[in-house]
Amino acid sequence: MSEDWLLDLSHVSVTFDGFRAINDLTLRLRPGEMRAIVGPNGAGKTTMMDIVTGKTRPDCGSVRFRGQELTRFDEPTIARLGIGRKFQKPTVFEALSVHDNLLLALRGTRSPLRMLFLRETPDEGERIAGLLGRIGLTARERLLAGALSHGQKQWLEIGMLLAQDPRLLLVDEPVAGMTDAETMQTADLLRDINTSHSVIVVEHDMDFVRALGVDVTVLHEGSVLTEGTLDRVSADPRVIDVYLGR
Amino acid sequence: MKTSMDFRSVRLAAGLVLLLSAVLSLGSLLPQQGVFSVSPFVVTIVGKYLSYAFLALAIDLVWGFAGILTLGHAAFFALGGYAMGMYLTREIGARGVYGNAHLPDFMVFLSWSDLPWYWMGSEHFAVSVLLVLLVPGALAALFGWLAFRSRVSGVYLSIITQALTFALMLAFFQNGLGFGGNNGLTDFKDVLGFDLHQARTRAALLALTGVFLAGSLMLARWVVSGRFGRLLVAVRDAESRTRFMGYRPDHAKLLVWILSAMIAAVGGAFYVLQVGIINPGEFTPGNSIEAVIWVAVGGRGTLSGAVLGAVLVNFGKTLFTAWMPEFWLYGLGFLFIATTLFLPCGLVGLVGSMGGRAGRNARTDPTPELVEPGRDEE
Amino acid sequence: MAEARAAVLLVALLSVASCLPLGPAICLAQDRTGIPTPTPAPTSIPAPISAPDVGHSNAVSDADGEALRALASRHFEAIGRGVARLGVSDAPWGKAVLEALHDGRLAVGSDSDRIVIRENGVARDAVTGATLTGDALRRIRVNNRIRGAIRIALAERALRANDVSAREAAAMALYHHPGADALPVLDRAMSREKAASVKRALTLARAAIVLKTGAAPGQERAAVETLGKSGRLDARGLLAGVASSSSDPEIAGSARKAVASIDRRQRLWGIVQNVFYGASLGSVLMLAAMGLAVTFGVMGVINMAHGELMMIGAYATYATQYGLHRWLPGLETWSLAVAVPVAFGVCWLLGIAIEKGLIRFLYGRPLETLLATWGLSLCLQQLVRSLFGPTNVAVTTPSFLSGSVAIGGTEITIGRIAILVFSGCVMAGLLFILRRTRFGLQMRAVTQNRRMAALMGIRTARVDALTFGLGSGIAGLAGVAVSQIDNVSPNLGQGYIIDSFLVVVFGGVGNLWGTLAAAMTLGIGDKVLEPLIGAVSGKILLLVLVILYIQKHPRGMFPLRGRGVDS
C-alpha cells in the first residue's frame, strides 16, 4: 500500500540532546496533493523538513518517497530524486544575477566537471524566460539577486524550485514578511504550481492557508495532532487548546 | 564579498604579462649598456615575480571564487618546484662536486648507494613535467577530498592547510627524505641541454613564463566565467543551499582546488628554473600567508588582481629590502592591516569602482552597479 | 647548581635531625670521592657535641673511657678496638672524635691520656669541648684499615639514629659501598630495626655485600632475589656480574632473570618519564592554547598575533629580571613571581589596544581578521627586534626551579613540574573567571546573543575589549612559562601559533576541557612517538593524524552539540 503514497513518514523520531523534536511522527501525502502544515513554534515543522531533505537523520522510523527509503541518502541525492525545498529565510545566491540563479537551478547536469564545458543552450534560455514570466521577474533578469526586495527573493526562490522541476516541493513559510497583496499572489502561485507538482507548505498565516484551500495537518510537540479541512481542524478543541490555552 | 562577474581586466592582464615578458626577454638579448638593454638581474627578478603570480592566481581561484582561504598553497608551489628541481639535479650528472654520474651530490654525501625509487624517471624532462602537475594535484585531491567531504570549511580549513604545509616543511628538512634536506636542490647546470646561465636561455625562460602565466590567466577566466564558475560563487555564498538543489559542493570545490594546486605547481617549476634553488624554506607557513596578501592587495576574485598584487608586493619587497631591510616587515605588516581595513576589494576593485562611479553618473538606471556586466562577455 | 641543591637538602635534613649525630652517609660519600670532609663550622650545627659548655658531656661511661684510652694507644690494633667501641657507644661526642680521627685531626696529650680535637689551629678536649692551650700534642695516626673501621663505626652510629631517613641513608651508603666487615653491623641493626623502609635498605645492603664480597656463602640465592625484586638500576651491574661469573648455574640463572626484570622495570620507568615529559609539553601547549580558547573559542576571533603576545610576555619576563637586577637586587630571586603580573598586564593592555584599534572593525569577517592579525604579528616581531635586538636574550631560571627530583626510577626536572602546576593554576583561574564571575557571565551573554545582551544593559564593546584583553594576558602568562624552557627571541611566537590553533580546534572550539585533553594528547603523543620514530617524524605523524582527525570530526574531540549548532 505504501507504493500509493508519494511521501510516507512513519513512526519517525529524532532527539537533540534529550529534546524530542519529532516524536513518533506519521505523515502521508498522495501524489499531486498540496498539504498545509501548521503548528505552534517548536512543533517540529522545520525539523520534519530537515528529515525529509536529508539534513537531519532520524533516530528511528522510515521516510519513503515513491517507495524509496530516504533516510540513507544525503541532501544532493534526495534533491536529485525530486524533492525541492524552499527555506524559511529566502536563500538565493546574492552575488549572481536572477538569470544565473535560475540557470543553476534548472534541471540538468549536476556534475561540476561537465559544467566546466557547458554553455547555455537556447532551450534553457526559453525555460528561464518562461520561469521569469511565471514569477514576475522578467524585467529584473540581469539584476543581481542581492538587489531584489524581500518578496521578490521569495518568488525567485520559488522560481528556482520550479526550475528544479521536483515531484515534491517543501515550502517553509513562504509569505513571512510579505504584504497582503503579495501573500494572495503567492497563494495563487502555489495553487498554480500544484497543478503539476505535489506541495507541502508550512505556514502560520491562517488567511494564506485558507486561500490555498487544501487539507491541513496540525503538528504539536513533534507529532500529528489532527488532520482535515481547515474548518474542521480549527473547530477542534485540542487545536484551540494548543494555540491559545498553553 | 560580492563579485561582479567582470573579467574584462583578465584579458588586459594577460596581454600586459605577455608584453612585459616579451619586452624584457628581448631587451636582455641586446648588447649590455645599450639604452634598451635589460640586465640579467632584472630578468631573474621579474621571472621570480611572474612565478609567484601563478601562486597568487591559484589562491585567487579558490579564495576569490570558492571561498576557501588556503594558508598552505605555497606547499603546492614548492612541490612543483621540487619536481622540476629533481630533473635539473639529474641534469647536473657527473658535473657535481663529487663527480658521481648517477647520484646527486647530497646523496653521495649521505653515502647512499642507489637512487631512491621515487627519483626513478626524473632524468626525463617529460616525466618531470608530469610530476610537476601530478604530485601536487594528487596531494590536493587527497587533502581536498577528505576536507570537503567532511565539510571542513572557513577558518578550520585555513588552520589545517597551515598544518599541512608545516608538516611538509618539517619532512623536507629531513635529510633522510632524499631531497637534499636543509639545502634543498640547487647548483643546476642546464635544462634540456641549454645552459641555464646563458642570457639566451634565461630570456627564453622568462618569455615562456609569461606565455604560461597569460595562458593560466585565460584558463582561470574560462573556468570561472562559465556555468561552473557560477556554481562556485553559489557554493561560496550559500553552500548548503546548493546541496538542496542537488549539487555536491564538495565536488565543485575539489575540482577547483586540484586545478588551483596545479597552477601553483607550474609557478613553482618556473621559479626553480629561473631562481635556481628550491629548499624547504618555501614550505614555511608564513610564505603561504604572504601569498594571500598579494591577492588581497590586488583584489580578491578578480584574477588580474592576483597577478598585479604578486608583482607589486614583491617589487616593493625588493626595493624595501635593498634600501632599508629592517623596515620591510613593518611595511608588509601594515600592508596586511591596511588592505583588510581600507581596501577590501583590492587595487583592481578600487579602479573598477572608480570607473563604475564615472559611468554611473551618466546613466539613470537606479541600480546600475548591480547590473551584471560579465554576461556580454560570453 | 646541583651542589647548591644538595647543600639545601642537607641543611633541611640536619635541621630535622638536629639533636642527632650527623648523617654519616654524607661523610662516607665524600670520602669516596676524595673530597676532604668539610668540617662543619660548629655554630652551624646545633648538635650538643659542638657546644663546649655542655655539662653532661663530661660524664664518661666506663666503656667510653676504655675506648678513649684505646685510641690513645700507639698500636693500630688497640686503636681499631677503640673505634669499634665508639661505633656501639651512644656518647654524643663519639661522632666528632671518629671524624677527627679519620681526617688526622685527633691528637693525644703527650703527657696525659686526654684526647684532643684540633680544628683551625684550636685544640679542644674531645669530651668536654673546652679549649686547651699549651699542651704538647701527639697526632694519632691511622692506616687504611682503621679508616675502614671508622666508616663502619660511623655507619653503625648512624644506624641507631632517631631519625628514620638518617638510618635509611646510612644503610643505603653501605649498599653503595659494600664491604665484608659491615656485615655484623648490618645484622645488629637489623635485629633492632622497626621501620620497614630502613629494613628494606638494610636487606639491600646486606644482599649487595653478600654478592660483592662472597662473605656469606649459601646466601647468594636470597641476595639475588632481593636485588632483583628491588628493580634498582644500580643493582644491575652486580647482578650481571653474578650472572656471568657464578659457578652455581641456578644462581646465575636467577641473576639473569633478575637483570631482565630490572631492564623491564627501567623500560617501564622510561615510559613513565616520557609520559611526564609529554604532560609537561602538553602543559606548555595548554598555556599557549588557553588564550586562544578565549579569543578564538569564545569570541571567534582568529588572532594570528597570539604567538607574538606570548613572545612579548617572555620579553616582559626578561625586562622584569633585568630591571630587578639593576634596581632591586634583593627581589631578584622572586623575579618570576614579579614577572607573572607584569607579563599579564603588558599583554592585557596590548590586547585591549589591538581590539580597539583593529579587531573591532573586522567582527564577522574571520578570514580578514586572520590576515590583519598576521600583519600585526609581523609588526610586533619587528618592533621587538628593533628594541631588544635580533638575537636571543638570556632569561635566568631561579635556583629553586632548577635541578631535579628522583621519583621512582626516573628524574623529573623541577622547572617542568612548576610549568605543569602553573598551567593548572592558570586554567583554574580562567575557569573561575568564565563561570563564577560577573564578567564571565557578561562575556558568555555577549557571545551567545549580542543584541539581547546589549538590550539588557551590558556594554558589549567593553566586554569585547576586556575578553580580548583576557586572552592576550593569558598569552603573556604563557610567555613567562615559555621563557623558562625556550629561547627568547623575536621569532618565539611563530613556533607556537600552529600548534596552539591545532590544539583548540582538535579539542573542540569553546570547550576548555577539550582544549586540555587535546593539549595533553598532542604533548604525550609527541613524547611517546619521539623515541620510537624520532622527534621530527613523530611531530609530522602527529600533525598528519590531527589533520585527518579534524577532517573526520570537524568539530574536534568535544564538540558543542545541539540544534543551534550549524555549519
Tab-separated table of N, CA and C in Angstrom, chain B residues 63 67-69 71 142-143 146-147 149-160 162-164 166-167 170-171 174 240 243 285-287 289-290 292-293 296 300 325-327 329-330 332-334 336-337 340-341 344, chain C residues 296 302 304 357-358 361-362 365-376 378-386 494-495 497-499 501-502 505 509 536-537 539-540 543-544 546-548 550-555 567:
chain	number	residue	atom	x	y	z
B	63	TRP	N	40.153	31.113	-3.295
B	63	TRP	CA	39.689	32.040	-2.256
B	63	TRP	C	38.638	33.001	-2.816
B	67	GLY	N	35.658	30.620	-1.965
B	67	GLY	CA	35.629	30.994	-0.556
B	67	GLY	C	36.533	30.162	0.340
B	68	ILE	N	37.482	29.445	-0.258
B	68	ILE	CA	38.385	28.628	0.548
B	68	ILE	C	39.636	29.447	0.819
B	69	LEU	N	39.795	29.929	2.051
B	69	LEU	CA	41.025	30.671	2.353
B	69	LEU	C	42.127	29.678	2.670
B	71	LEU	N	45.814	28.668	3.523
B	71	LEU	CA	47.024	29.242	4.107
B	71	LEU	C	48.179	28.263	3.948
B	142	LEU	N	43.766	14.360	-2.527
B	142	LEU	CA	43.597	13.599	-1.283
B	142	LEU	C	43.126	14.520	-0.145
B	143	PHE	N	43.871	15.617	0.006
B	143	PHE	CA	43.557	16.541	1.100
B	143	PHE	C	42.161	17.138	0.917
B	146	LEU	N	39.237	14.661	1.497
B	146	LEU	CA	38.968	14.441	2.921
B	146	LEU	C	38.310	15.665	3.559
B	147	ALA	N	38.858	16.844	3.232
B	147	ALA	CA	38.394	18.052	3.918
B	147	ALA	C	36.994	18.451	3.467
B	149	ARG	N	34.706	16.707	1.882
B	149	ARG	CA	33.692	15.699	2.103
B	149	ARG	C	33.138	15.806	3.520
B	150	SER	N	34.037	16.090	4.497
B	150	SER	CA	33.539	16.187	5.865
B	150	SER	C	33.174	17.630	6.217
B	151	ARG	N	33.041	18.456	5.187
B	151	ARG	CA	32.535	19.831	5.347
B	151	ARG	C	33.398	20.664	6.286
B	152	VAL	N	34.707	20.449	6.242
B	152	VAL	CA	35.613	21.347	6.959
B	152	VAL	C	35.687	22.619	6.130
B	153	SER	N	35.407	23.748	6.761
B	153	SER	CA	35.418	24.963	5.959
B	153	SER	C	35.851	26.136	6.813
B	154	GLY	N	35.896	27.294	6.187
B	154	GLY	CA	36.224	28.525	6.906
B	154	GLY	C	37.593	28.462	7.549
B	155	VAL	N	37.656	29.004	8.763
B	155	VAL	CA	38.951	29.102	9.428
B	155	VAL	C	39.511	27.730	9.784
B	156	TYR	N	38.641	26.769	9.984
B	156	TYR	CA	39.124	25.418	10.299
B	156	TYR	C	39.979	24.899	9.151
B	157	LEU	N	39.480	25.100	7.949
B	157	LEU	CA	40.228	24.653	6.781
B	157	LEU	C	41.542	25.428	6.685
B	158	SER	N	41.462	26.741	6.947
B	158	SER	CA	42.679	27.550	6.888
B	158	SER	C	43.729	26.985	7.830
B	159	ILE	N	43.285	26.620	9.027
B	159	ILE	CA	44.244	26.143	10.019
B	159	ILE	C	44.846	24.807	9.596
B	160	ILE	N	44.037	23.923	9.036
B	160	ILE	CA	44.666	22.645	8.669
B	160	ILE	C	45.509	22.765	7.399
B	162	GLN	N	47.465	25.271	6.988
B	162	GLN	CA	48.720	25.692	7.622
B	162	GLN	C	49.474	24.485	8.169
B	163	ALA	N	48.731	23.620	8.845
B	163	ALA	CA	49.360	22.443	9.435
B	163	ALA	C	49.948	21.555	8.342
B	164	LEU	N	49.264	21.484	7.202
B	164	LEU	CA	49.747	20.650	6.100
B	164	LEU	C	51.111	21.140	5.606
B	166	PHE	N	53.150	23.046	7.137
B	166	PHE	CA	54.120	22.943	8.235
B	166	PHE	C	54.679	21.519	8.316
B	167	ALA	N	53.791	20.524	8.197
B	167	ALA	CA	54.241	19.131	8.235
B	167	ALA	C	55.180	18.851	7.067
B	170	LEU	N	58.627	20.341	7.758
B	170	LEU	CA	59.416	19.501	8.667
B	170	LEU	C	59.970	18.293	7.919
B	171	ALA	N	59.123	17.689	7.089
B	171	ALA	CA	59.549	16.489	6.364
B	171	ALA	C	60.689	16.807	5.406
B	174	GLN	N	64.240	17.080	6.600
B	174	GLN	CA	64.921	15.832	6.954
B	174	GLN	C	65.845	15.395	5.817
B	240	SER	N	25.067	25.363	1.644
B	240	SER	CA	24.068	24.341	1.950
B	240	SER	C	22.890	24.434	0.978
B	243	ARG	N	23.272	22.271	-1.983
B	243	ARG	CA	23.043	20.849	-1.719
B	243	ARG	C	21.584	20.486	-1.940
B	285	PRO	N	55.050	28.241	6.679
B	285	PRO	CA	53.652	28.699	6.690
B	285	PRO	C	53.522	30.184	6.356
B	286	GLY	N	54.487	30.979	6.827
B	286	GLY	CA	54.441	32.414	6.549
B	286	GLY	C	54.399	32.734	5.062
B	287	ASN	N	55.099	31.942	4.256
B	287	ASN	CA	55.109	32.181	2.813
B	287	ASN	C	53.713	32.115	2.214
B	289	ILE	N	50.894	32.570	3.725
B	289	ILE	CA	50.054	33.681	4.171
B	289	ILE	C	50.426	34.944	3.400
B	290	GLU	N	51.728	35.099	3.169
B	290	GLU	CA	52.175	36.262	2.416
B	290	GLU	C	51.556	36.264	1.026
B	292	VAL	N	48.749	35.108	0.204
B	292	VAL	CA	47.341	35.504	0.283
B	292	VAL	C	47.218	37.026	0.235
B	293	ILE	N	48.181	37.708	0.855
B	293	ILE	CA	48.070	39.164	0.887
B	293	ILE	C	48.327	39.760	-0.496
B	296	ALA	N	44.985	39.773	-1.852
B	296	ALA	CA	44.131	40.777	-1.209
B	296	ALA	C	44.482	42.176	-1.700
B	300	ARG	N	40.680	40.513	-4.486
B	300	ARG	CA	40.215	39.127	-4.446
B	300	ARG	C	39.077	38.930	-5.432
B	325	PRO	N	66.235	47.278	4.944
B	325	PRO	CA	65.725	45.921	5.197
B	325	PRO	C	64.955	45.806	6.502
B	326	GLU	N	65.361	46.607	7.517
B	326	GLU	CA	64.707	46.424	8.821
B	326	GLU	C	63.249	46.884	8.788
B	327	PHE	N	62.874	47.642	7.762
B	327	PHE	CA	61.512	48.149	7.731
B	327	PHE	C	60.575	47.295	6.874
B	329	LEU	N	59.453	44.269	7.249
B	329	LEU	CA	58.388	43.577	7.973
B	329	LEU	C	57.297	44.551	8.417
B	330	TYR	N	57.725	45.769	8.835
B	330	TYR	CA	56.708	46.776	9.156
B	330	TYR	C	55.845	47.038	7.924
B	332	LEU	N	55.274	45.198	5.271
B	332	LEU	CA	54.401	44.075	4.929
B	332	LEU	C	53.264	43.966	5.946
B	333	GLY	N	53.620	44.136	7.214
B	333	GLY	CA	52.605	44.049	8.267
B	333	GLY	C	51.520	45.100	8.074
B	334	PHE	N	51.934	46.337	7.829
B	334	PHE	CA	50.945	47.402	7.647
B	334	PHE	C	50.136	47.173	6.370
B	336	PHE	N	49.177	44.286	5.234
B	336	PHE	CA	48.113	43.348	5.618
B	336	PHE	C	46.967	44.105	6.278
B	337	ILE	N	47.339	44.935	7.283
B	337	ILE	CA	46.313	45.604	8.076
B	337	ILE	C	45.546	46.591	7.214
B	340	THR	N	43.135	44.937	4.603
B	340	THR	CA	41.900	44.365	5.126
B	340	THR	C	40.977	45.451	5.659
B	341	LEU	N	41.565	46.528	6.222
B	341	LEU	CA	40.709	47.567	6.795
B	341	LEU	C	40.165	48.515	5.740
B	344	PRO	N	39.078	46.535	0.924
B	344	PRO	CA	38.564	45.160	0.903
B	344	PRO	C	38.456	44.588	-0.510
C	296	PHE	N	39.565	32.894	20.348
C	296	PHE	CA	39.000	32.153	19.221
C	296	PHE	C	37.763	31.382	19.665
C	302	ILE	N	40.151	35.091	15.094
C	302	ILE	CA	41.384	34.395	14.782
C	302	ILE	C	42.523	35.368	15.007
C	304	MET	N	46.191	35.760	14.811
C	304	MET	CA	47.456	35.172	14.404
C	304	MET	C	48.623	35.811	15.149
C	357	GLY	N	41.831	48.960	18.300
C	357	GLY	CA	42.398	49.576	17.111
C	357	GLY	C	42.246	48.781	15.842
C	358	LEU	N	41.926	47.487	15.968
C	358	LEU	CA	41.963	46.648	14.758
C	358	LEU	C	40.799	45.655	14.687
C	361	PHE	N	37.003	46.452	14.028
C	361	PHE	CA	36.491	46.793	12.706
C	361	PHE	C	36.249	45.570	11.841
C	362	LEU	N	36.642	44.423	12.345
C	362	LEU	CA	36.616	43.239	11.485
C	362	LEU	C	35.717	42.137	12.027
C	365	ARG	N	34.090	39.008	10.099
C	365	ARG	CA	34.898	38.702	8.912
C	365	ARG	C	36.138	37.941	9.369
C	366	PRO	N	35.954	36.691	9.764
C	366	PRO	CA	37.060	35.953	10.406
C	366	PRO	C	38.301	35.856	9.525
C	367	LEU	N	38.102	35.683	8.221
C	367	LEU	CA	39.277	35.493	7.371
C	367	LEU	C	40.078	36.788	7.251
C	368	GLU	N	39.375	37.913	7.206
C	368	GLU	CA	40.084	39.197	7.160
C	368	GLU	C	40.810	39.444	8.487
C	369	THR	N	40.152	39.061	9.577
C	369	THR	CA	40.796	39.216	10.882
C	369	THR	C	42.099	38.444	10.909
C	370	LEU	N	42.031	37.250	10.359
C	370	LEU	CA	43.218	36.394	10.311
C	370	LEU	C	44.369	37.118	9.604
C	371	LEU	N	44.075	37.694	8.447
C	371	LEU	CA	45.129	38.365	7.680
C	371	LEU	C	45.637	39.606	8.409
C	372	ALA	N	44.710	40.387	8.956
C	372	ALA	CA	45.136	41.626	9.615
C	372	ALA	C	46.001	41.313	10.832
C	373	THR	N	45.610	40.300	11.614
C	373	THR	CA	46.406	39.999	12.806
C	373	THR	C	47.738	39.375	12.415
C	374	TRP	N	47.772	38.707	11.271
C	374	TRP	CA	49.070	38.208	10.795
C	374	TRP	C	49.996	39.383	10.503
C	375	GLY	N	49.432	40.392	9.846
C	375	GLY	CA	50.212	41.603	9.574
C	375	GLY	C	50.700	42.217	10.873
C	376	LEU	N	49.805	42.259	11.848
C	376	LEU	CA	50.166	42.793	13.156
C	376	LEU	C	51.320	42.000	13.766
C	378	LEU	N	53.689	40.458	12.269
C	378	LEU	CA	54.957	40.837	11.632
C	378	LEU	C	55.486	42.139	12.246
C	379	CYS	N	54.572	43.104	12.440
C	379	CYS	CA	54.990	44.385	13.013
C	379	CYS	C	55.533	44.193	14.431
C	380	LEU	N	54.835	43.389	15.228
C	380	LEU	CA	55.278	43.187	16.612
C	380	LEU	C	56.650	42.521	16.648
C	381	GLN	N	56.842	41.539	15.758
C	381	GLN	CA	58.153	40.875	15.708
C	381	GLN	C	59.250	41.893	15.427
C	382	GLN	N	58.982	42.736	14.429
C	382	GLN	CA	59.995	43.694	14.030
C	382	GLN	C	60.230	44.723	15.139
C	383	LEU	N	59.150	45.083	15.823
C	383	LEU	CA	59.265	46.048	16.910
C	383	LEU	C	60.187	45.505	17.999
C	384	VAL	N	59.938	44.265	18.402
C	384	VAL	CA	60.758	43.670	19.454
C	384	VAL	C	62.201	43.522	18.974
C	385	ARG	N	62.348	43.178	17.687
C	385	ARG	CA	63.691	43.040	17.129
C	385	ARG	C	64.418	44.379	17.203
C	386	SER	N	63.701	45.454	16.911
C	386	SER	CA	64.336	46.774	16.958
C	386	SER	C	64.693	47.155	18.395
C	494	GLN	N	56.261	32.319	16.588
C	494	GLN	CA	55.926	31.565	15.378
C	494	GLN	C	55.935	30.065	15.614
C	495	GLY	N	56.761	29.650	16.592
C	495	GLY	CA	56.851	28.226	16.847
C	495	GLY	C	55.615	27.662	17.535
C	497	ILE	N	52.244	29.111	17.169
C	497	ILE	CA	50.926	29.520	16.692
C	497	ILE	C	50.164	28.361	16.047
C	498	ILE	N	50.859	27.580	15.209
C	498	ILE	CA	50.148	26.496	14.519
C	498	ILE	C	49.716	25.441	15.518
C	499	ASP	N	50.659	25.070	16.394
C	499	ASP	CA	50.334	24.067	17.404
C	499	ASP	C	49.145	24.493	18.250
C	501	PHE	N	46.719	26.643	17.643
C	501	PHE	CA	45.445	26.618	16.923
C	501	PHE	C	44.956	25.183	16.748
C	502	LEU	N	45.898	24.292	16.427
C	502	LEU	CA	45.509	22.887	16.268
C	502	LEU	C	44.920	22.346	17.564
C	505	VAL	N	41.345	23.657	17.967
C	505	VAL	CA	40.408	23.057	17.016
C	505	VAL	C	40.238	21.568	17.305
C	509	VAL	N	36.191	23.687	19.677
C	509	VAL	CA	36.219	25.116	19.969
C	509	VAL	C	35.189	25.460	21.041
C	536	VAL	N	61.315	14.529	14.767
C	536	VAL	CA	60.666	15.230	13.658
C	536	VAL	C	59.597	14.354	13.017
C	537	SER	N	59.937	13.088	12.775
C	537	SER	CA	58.948	12.191	12.178
C	537	SER	C	57.739	12.058	13.081
C	539	LYS	N	56.600	14.294	15.118
C	539	LYS	CA	55.835	15.537	15.010
C	539	LYS	C	55.020	15.534	13.720
C	540	ILE	N	55.661	15.104	12.623
C	540	ILE	CA	54.948	15.065	11.343
C	540	ILE	C	53.767	14.105	11.428
C	543	LEU	N	50.996	15.622	13.357
C	543	LEU	CA	50.302	16.657	12.579
C	543	LEU	C	49.343	16.012	11.585
C	544	VAL	N	49.855	14.984	10.880
C	544	VAL	CA	49.021	14.326	9.873
C	544	VAL	C	47.813	13.681	10.541
C	546	VAL	N	46.375	14.573	13.322
C	546	VAL	CA	45.413	15.592	13.750
C	546	VAL	C	44.645	16.132	12.549
C	547	ILE	N	45.354	16.352	11.437
C	547	ILE	CA	44.671	16.828	10.225
C	547	ILE	C	43.587	15.836	9.824
C	548	LEU	N	43.945	14.556	9.828
C	548	LEU	CA	42.960	13.538	9.450
C	548	LEU	C	41.804	13.515	10.443
C	550	ILE	N	40.676	15.961	12.318
C	550	ILE	CA	39.796	17.123	12.166
C	550	ILE	C	38.918	16.949	10.933
C	551	GLN	N	39.463	16.279	9.903
C	551	GLN	CA	38.643	16.082	8.712
C	551	GLN	C	37.526	15.087	8.978
C	552	LYS	N	37.800	14.151	9.878
C	552	LYS	CA	36.765	13.176	10.219
C	552	LYS	C	35.768	13.798	11.199
C	553	HIS	N	36.300	14.556	12.139
C	553	HIS	CA	35.438	15.182	13.143
C	553	HIS	C	35.716	16.678	13.147
C	554	PRO	N	35.091	17.406	12.238
C	554	PRO	CA	35.444	18.829	12.083
C	554	PRO	C	35.222	19.642	13.352
C	555	ARG	N	34.444	19.147	14.284
C	555	ARG	CA	34.201	19.943	15.483
C	555	ARG	C	35.099	19.534	16.645
C	567	SER	N	26.456	24.238	10.451
C	567	SER	CA	27.628	24.554	9.636
C	567	SER	C	27.365	25.848	8.888
